Each structure stands twice: as C-alpha cells, then as structure tokens.
Short mmCIF file of C-alpha atoms in Angstrom, two decimals:
data_model
loop_
_atom_site.label_atom_id
_atom_site.label_comp_id
_atom_site.label_asym_id
_atom_site.label_seq_id
_atom_site.Cartn_x
_atom_site.Cartn_y
_atom_site.Cartn_z
CA UNK A 3 148.66 145.77 8.32
CA UNK A 4 148.36 144.17 12.11
CA UNK A 5 150.02 146.75 15.07
CA UNK A 6 153.10 145.08 16.31
CA UNK A 7 152.23 144.39 19.86
CA UNK A 8 153.82 141.80 22.05
CA UNK A 9 152.05 138.73 22.21
CA UNK A 10 149.68 137.63 24.74
CA UNK A 11 148.48 134.39 26.67
CA UNK A 12 144.87 133.28 27.26
CA UNK A 13 144.94 130.71 29.81
CA UNK A 14 141.77 128.66 29.87
CA UNK A 15 140.56 126.10 32.66
CA UNK A 16 139.78 122.85 31.86
CA UNK A 17 138.22 119.74 33.45
CA UNK A 18 140.15 116.91 31.97
CA UNK A 19 136.81 115.20 30.77
CA UNK A 20 134.61 117.51 28.71
CA UNK A 21 135.84 119.12 25.27
CA UNK A 22 138.53 121.29 26.07
CA UNK A 23 137.59 125.05 24.98
CA UNK A 24 133.86 124.07 24.81
CA UNK A 25 132.82 127.10 26.22
CA UNK A 26 134.90 129.33 23.77
CA UNK A 27 133.52 129.71 19.95
CA UNK A 28 136.38 128.96 17.49
CA UNK A 29 134.97 131.13 15.10
CA UNK A 30 138.22 132.72 13.82
CA UNK A 31 142.10 132.09 14.31
CA UNK A 32 143.40 133.57 17.84
CA UNK A 33 145.84 136.28 17.92
CA UNK A 34 147.19 135.12 21.17
CA UNK A 35 148.63 131.90 22.60
CA UNK A 36 146.42 129.79 24.29
CA UNK A 37 147.33 127.91 27.34
CA UNK A 38 145.36 125.11 28.77
CA UNK A 39 145.08 124.22 32.08
CA UNK A 40 143.90 120.63 33.11
CA UNK A 41 142.68 121.11 37.03
CA UNK A 42 142.79 117.20 37.38
CA UNK A 43 146.11 116.54 36.81
CA UNK A 44 145.29 113.34 34.78
CA UNK A 45 143.88 114.21 31.53
CA UNK A 46 144.74 112.82 28.32
CA UNK A 47 146.57 115.22 26.00
CA UNK A 48 144.97 113.38 22.67
CA UNK A 49 141.70 114.88 24.01
CA UNK A 50 143.16 118.33 22.81
CA UNK A 51 145.53 117.41 20.15
CA UNK A 52 143.27 118.91 17.42
CA UNK A 53 143.45 122.55 19.10
CA UNK A 54 145.86 125.28 18.80
CA UNK A 55 147.44 124.85 22.45
CA UNK A 56 150.50 126.65 22.75
CA UNK A 57 151.13 126.02 26.48
CA UNK A 58 149.76 122.96 29.03
CA UNK A 59 149.77 122.60 32.50
CA UNK A 60 148.42 119.56 34.23
CA UNK A 61 147.75 119.73 38.11
CA UNK A 62 145.18 118.69 40.33
CA UNK A 63 143.94 122.07 41.87
CA UNK A 64 141.40 122.99 44.38
CA UNK A 65 140.38 126.57 43.32
CA UNK A 66 141.22 129.68 41.08
CA UNK A 67 144.09 130.78 43.27
CA UNK A 68 145.87 127.36 43.34
CA UNK A 69 145.31 127.67 39.38
CA UNK A 70 146.90 130.90 39.18
CA UNK A 71 150.12 129.87 41.44
CA UNK A 72 150.84 126.97 39.12
CA UNK A 73 150.65 129.46 36.13
CA UNK A 74 153.18 131.70 37.68
CA UNK A 75 155.32 128.86 38.61
CA UNK A 76 155.11 127.58 34.84
CA UNK A 77 156.40 130.91 33.78
CA UNK A 78 158.86 131.80 36.60
CA UNK A 79 161.97 130.21 35.13
CA UNK A 80 160.95 129.24 31.66
CA UNK A 81 163.81 129.96 29.16
CA UNK A 82 161.57 128.82 26.45
CA UNK A 83 158.79 131.07 27.16
CA UNK A 84 159.82 133.90 29.30
CA UNK A 85 157.14 136.31 30.92
CA UNK A 86 158.83 139.30 29.49
CA UNK A 87 158.09 138.17 25.90
CA UNK A 88 154.55 138.77 26.81
CA UNK A 89 152.22 141.40 27.23
CA UNK A 90 148.99 140.54 29.10
CA UNK A 91 147.85 137.01 30.25
CA UNK A 92 144.48 136.33 30.72
CA UNK A 93 142.97 133.46 33.02
CA UNK A 94 139.63 132.16 32.30
CA UNK A 95 137.34 129.95 33.72
CA UNK A 96 135.80 127.03 32.59
CA UNK A 97 132.24 128.40 32.92
CA UNK A 98 132.84 131.71 31.02
CA UNK A 99 131.26 131.98 27.31
CA UNK A 100 133.27 133.85 25.06
CA UNK A 101 134.28 134.05 20.98
CA UNK A 102 137.82 133.88 20.02
CA UNK A 103 136.85 137.01 18.02
CA UNK A 104 135.73 138.49 21.38
CA UNK A 105 139.15 137.79 22.85
CA UNK A 106 141.18 139.10 20.04
CA UNK A 107 139.10 142.18 20.00
CA UNK A 108 139.29 142.40 23.83
CA UNK A 109 143.44 142.05 23.80
CA UNK A 110 143.49 144.66 20.61
CA UNK A 111 141.58 147.24 22.47
CA UNK A 112 143.44 146.83 25.87
CA UNK A 113 146.83 147.30 23.78
CA UNK A 114 145.23 150.35 22.14
CA UNK A 115 144.03 152.09 25.17
CA UNK A 116 147.34 150.67 27.14
CA UNK A 117 145.34 149.25 29.77
CA UNK A 118 147.31 147.37 32.73
CA UNK A 119 144.21 145.37 34.11
CA UNK A 120 141.11 144.75 32.52
CA UNK A 121 137.84 142.27 31.44
CA UNK A 122 135.11 141.98 29.45
CA UNK A 123 131.95 143.48 30.91
CA UNK A 124 129.63 140.56 32.37
CA UNK A 125 126.30 140.01 30.40
CA UNK A 126 122.94 140.41 31.96
CA UNK A 127 121.68 137.17 31.89
CA UNK A 128 124.76 135.34 33.72
CA UNK A 129 125.48 135.15 37.21
CA UNK A 130 127.20 138.03 38.64
CA UNK A 131 127.55 139.67 41.89
CA UNK A 132 129.03 143.19 41.25
CA UNK A 133 126.99 145.79 39.24
CA UNK A 134 129.98 147.69 37.89
CA UNK A 135 131.15 145.01 35.96
CA UNK A 136 127.80 144.33 34.33
CA UNK A 137 127.59 145.15 30.41
CA UNK A 138 126.64 149.00 29.59
CA UNK A 139 125.26 149.52 26.05
CA UNK A 140 127.19 152.64 24.34
CA UNK A 141 130.48 152.38 26.41
CA UNK A 142 133.46 151.04 25.27
CA UNK A 143 135.52 151.02 28.01
CA UNK A 144 135.21 152.45 31.50
CA UNK A 145 137.84 152.66 34.29
CA UNK A 146 137.22 150.67 37.65
CA UNK A 147 139.19 150.03 40.99
CA UNK A 148 139.81 146.41 40.22
CA UNK A 149 138.38 143.36 38.09
CA UNK A 150 136.66 140.03 39.32
CA UNK A 151 138.88 137.06 39.46
CA UNK A 152 137.14 134.60 37.12
CA UNK A 153 138.38 135.97 34.02
CA UNK A 154 140.84 138.62 34.52
CA UNK A 155 143.71 140.14 32.06
CA UNK A 156 146.79 141.25 33.97
CA UNK A 157 149.98 142.96 32.54
CA UNK A 158 152.22 140.23 32.75
CA UNK A 159 154.65 142.11 34.84
CA UNK A 160 152.03 142.87 37.44
CA UNK A 161 150.95 138.82 37.30
CA UNK A 162 154.70 137.80 37.97
CA UNK A 163 155.15 140.35 40.81
CA UNK A 164 152.12 139.07 42.64
CA UNK A 165 153.43 135.55 42.31
CA UNK A 166 154.94 135.30 45.40
CA UNK A 167 151.77 136.03 47.19
CA UNK A 168 149.28 133.67 45.33
CA UNK A 169 149.85 131.00 47.64
CA UNK A 170 147.92 132.84 50.46
CA UNK A 171 144.88 132.25 48.88
CA UNK A 172 143.56 128.86 46.98
CA UNK A 173 140.07 130.38 46.67
CA UNK A 174 141.62 133.22 44.61
CA UNK A 175 139.76 135.75 46.51
CA UNK A 176 141.45 138.99 48.04
CA UNK A 177 144.20 138.38 45.16
CA UNK A 178 141.66 140.55 42.85
CA UNK A 179 140.29 143.34 45.01
CA UNK A 180 143.15 143.83 46.97
CA UNK A 181 146.46 142.64 45.90
CA UNK A 182 146.86 143.30 42.41
CA UNK A 183 145.41 147.15 42.95
CA UNK A 184 147.97 147.43 45.70
CA UNK A 185 150.75 145.86 43.13
CA UNK A 186 149.66 148.30 40.38
CA UNK A 187 150.31 150.99 42.77
CA UNK A 188 153.94 149.95 43.50
CA UNK A 189 154.34 149.33 39.80
CA UNK A 190 153.01 152.51 38.61
CA UNK A 191 150.72 150.58 36.43
CA UNK A 192 147.33 151.68 37.51
CA UNK A 193 144.92 151.90 34.15
CA UNK A 194 142.41 149.28 35.06
CA UNK A 195 139.01 148.94 33.08
CA UNK A 196 135.99 147.01 32.19
CA UNK A 197 135.90 146.55 28.54
CA UNK A 198 132.14 147.10 27.37
CA UNK A 199 132.87 146.75 23.80
CA UNK A 200 133.31 142.92 24.68
CA UNK A 201 130.95 140.60 26.72
CA UNK A 202 131.09 137.19 28.49
CA UNK A 203 128.89 135.14 30.37
CA UNK A 204 129.29 133.74 33.26
CA UNK A 205 127.03 130.55 33.53
CA UNK A 206 127.86 128.78 36.92
CA UNK A 207 127.00 129.88 40.62
CA UNK A 208 129.80 130.91 42.50
CA UNK A 209 131.50 128.14 44.91
CA UNK A 210 133.83 129.53 47.00
CA UNK A 211 131.64 130.93 49.60
CA UNK A 212 131.77 128.31 52.85
CA UNK A 213 134.19 125.98 51.54
CA UNK A 214 137.31 125.03 53.72
CA UNK A 215 140.16 124.09 51.69
CA UNK A 216 143.43 122.08 52.56
CA UNK A 217 145.24 125.03 54.15
CA UNK A 218 142.39 124.79 56.80
CA UNK A 219 140.97 128.33 55.98
CA UNK A 220 138.31 129.34 54.15
CA UNK A 221 137.69 132.06 51.64
CA UNK A 222 136.93 134.44 54.20
CA UNK A 223 140.22 133.84 56.28
CA UNK A 224 142.13 134.02 52.88
CA UNK A 225 140.94 137.25 51.96
CA UNK A 226 141.91 138.87 55.23
CA UNK A 227 145.44 137.24 55.00
CA UNK A 228 145.49 138.82 51.19
CA UNK A 229 144.38 142.37 52.85
CA UNK A 230 146.72 142.22 55.65
CA UNK A 231 149.85 141.64 53.48
CA UNK A 232 148.30 144.83 51.30
CA UNK A 233 148.49 146.71 54.23
CA UNK A 234 151.93 146.07 54.64
CA UNK A 235 153.20 146.53 51.19
CA UNK A 236 151.45 149.81 51.80
CA UNK A 237 153.18 150.91 54.72
CA UNK A 238 156.47 150.20 52.83
CA UNK A 239 155.48 152.24 50.06
CA UNK A 240 153.77 155.15 52.02
CA UNK A 241 154.53 157.86 49.19
CA UNK A 242 152.48 155.94 46.73
CA UNK A 243 149.14 155.25 48.59
CA UNK A 244 147.04 158.10 49.41
CA UNK A 245 143.73 158.31 51.46
CA UNK A 246 141.49 157.56 48.66
CA UNK A 247 142.91 154.26 48.18
CA UNK A 248 142.49 153.39 51.42
CA UNK A 249 138.61 154.49 51.28
CA UNK A 250 138.20 152.79 48.16
CA UNK A 251 140.23 150.03 47.95
CA UNK A 252 142.18 148.46 51.39
CA UNK A 253 139.57 149.64 54.03
CA UNK A 254 136.51 148.22 52.08
CA UNK A 255 135.50 144.99 54.01
CA UNK A 256 134.38 142.08 52.04
CA UNK A 257 130.96 140.76 53.58
CA UNK A 258 128.33 138.68 51.88
CA UNK A 259 126.02 141.90 51.49
CA UNK A 260 126.56 145.46 50.11
CA UNK A 261 126.79 147.89 53.30
CA UNK A 262 124.50 150.55 53.73
CA UNK A 263 126.92 153.04 53.61
CA UNK A 264 128.09 152.19 50.23
CA UNK A 265 124.38 151.93 48.68
CA UNK A 266 123.72 155.55 49.88
CA UNK A 267 126.98 157.06 48.14
CA UNK A 268 125.55 155.24 44.84
CA UNK A 269 122.57 157.78 45.01
CA UNK A 270 124.43 160.50 43.42
CA UNK A 271 125.71 158.65 40.59
CA UNK A 272 122.43 156.88 40.18
CA UNK A 273 120.55 160.21 39.73
CA UNK A 274 123.22 161.68 37.27
CA UNK A 275 122.89 158.56 35.05
CA UNK A 276 119.13 158.84 35.34
CA UNK A 277 119.58 162.51 33.95
CA UNK A 278 121.53 161.65 30.93
CA UNK A 279 118.80 158.93 30.02
CA UNK A 280 116.07 161.21 30.26
CA UNK A 281 118.46 163.71 28.07
CA UNK A 282 119.00 161.06 25.45
CA UNK A 283 115.44 159.82 25.53
CA UNK A 284 114.53 163.55 24.53
CA UNK A 285 116.43 163.13 21.33
CA UNK A 286 114.90 160.56 19.85
#
C-alpha cells in the first residue's frame, strides 16, 4: 500500500518548440502532478496533448525567477488547485536530465525524511558550480544550507510565503541562497538536504552572469536586492536568527570565484573525509 502523502507538483520549463518533457525519461507513471511551463507564451497545446499534464502555464519570460513568479501567481488564488492541497513543488529547468522514477523516488524520500527544501544531487559529468551539491556515492541524504535554483523542491508553504519577493529577481539568483533559507527560519521549516540517492545531470552552461534584464538590473544587483530584503526580514524576527545563520548564509558574498577564507575552512573536513576513505579502503 502506498503511504498516504499529500500530492506534489513537478513544474518543468519548456521552450514551446522542442518535444515537451524530452529530457525526462517516461519510464513509469508519475506519482505527482506535472506542471508544464511554456516560456515562449505562444506554444501549440497539441504538441503535448499526449502527455499526462495536469497544469499548464504559457507566458513569455526572461529567466528562472520570472518563471517562478508566474507559477506563484497561478496558485495564489487557484480555487481548483489550492496550494494547501500540495506538499511539495519542484521547478526543473529544461536542460536537467531526470527520469520519472527518479522523481518518484526523490519525493518519496523527501516525504519519508520530512524534508522542507531539497534537490537531487548533481552528476559529476554535468555542469555544476557548487561542489557540495555534487553526487556522493554511498550517501542517501545530506543536510545542506540551501539548494540551487536550477531544480529546487520546496515545501508548498515556503514557496507561497516567498511569492511577494520573487519579483525582485528575474534571474532567480538570490532566491535560492538567501531568500528561501531566511523564510525557512521564520516558518520554522529548516530541514534542507541534497538527496544523493537520486542524481540529475545539468547539461547547459549557466546563462545569467553578465546579462541585463528588462528591469535594468544584472544578476549581481538582483542578488544584492534579495539579500537586503533578507536582512530586513531577519531584523524583524531577531529571535529566530543566530550569528551562525549570518556567518553561513546572509553574510556570504556572491562573487564569481571562491574566497580564500572559504577554501581554508574546507581543509578540516577534507582531512576528515580523506581519513574516512583510508579507513574504508583498509577493510576491502
């Protein structure tokens, strides 16, 4: 018998031209509802009539934050599909490889472990920029501070609470690293993890750096705007934010390189992991 979990939604972006869901292997029936997001605003619905699509949004967008904001509006006053009916929502870019069985397993483990925010681990042969999110063999779930914007899964309450702030980041950057962790503290939904039991592959290089969006801002300006909002939210709920949160989340600067201080902090866990590998090898 299947556990009696609330249904979840997996939103998948689409360019309106290529075969819809072409990067998701349809190996088993989905145990979730699929939301297809046409980011051109002009796709022909006949192109996906054969697919098990429950929700459909068609709107011309610039980038991931734009898409997330329109998904929020879709559910904000939706009496047919009220957000309270759903446990999780995942929002997957159109260049991330998954299978339906992978997504079923990912949601099963998230429900089982009562996660609030999570993502699948990234394969070693794909494009990645955050090593803490790359796949670790022999690990099922590993807690982390935040998950990346390319394929995040959020508790629906967290996703909706963040809604009024999505407008400040067309790129989507800053939402993942600062906004969601800040709101998790306020909502007391702090269990964030990378699910290494499931892998995904990110195929396309990042395209947000150095772009200027219709709001006249680049991604670094948007990140800073989101960060300032989070500082304000934290100041309004001082009792929920300790110094560790500032040190590990809010005060971390986004730059296009890894700061030396951050690299030096990794030496201790690196040596610990190296010792564990040596011990494991001695038993083989």
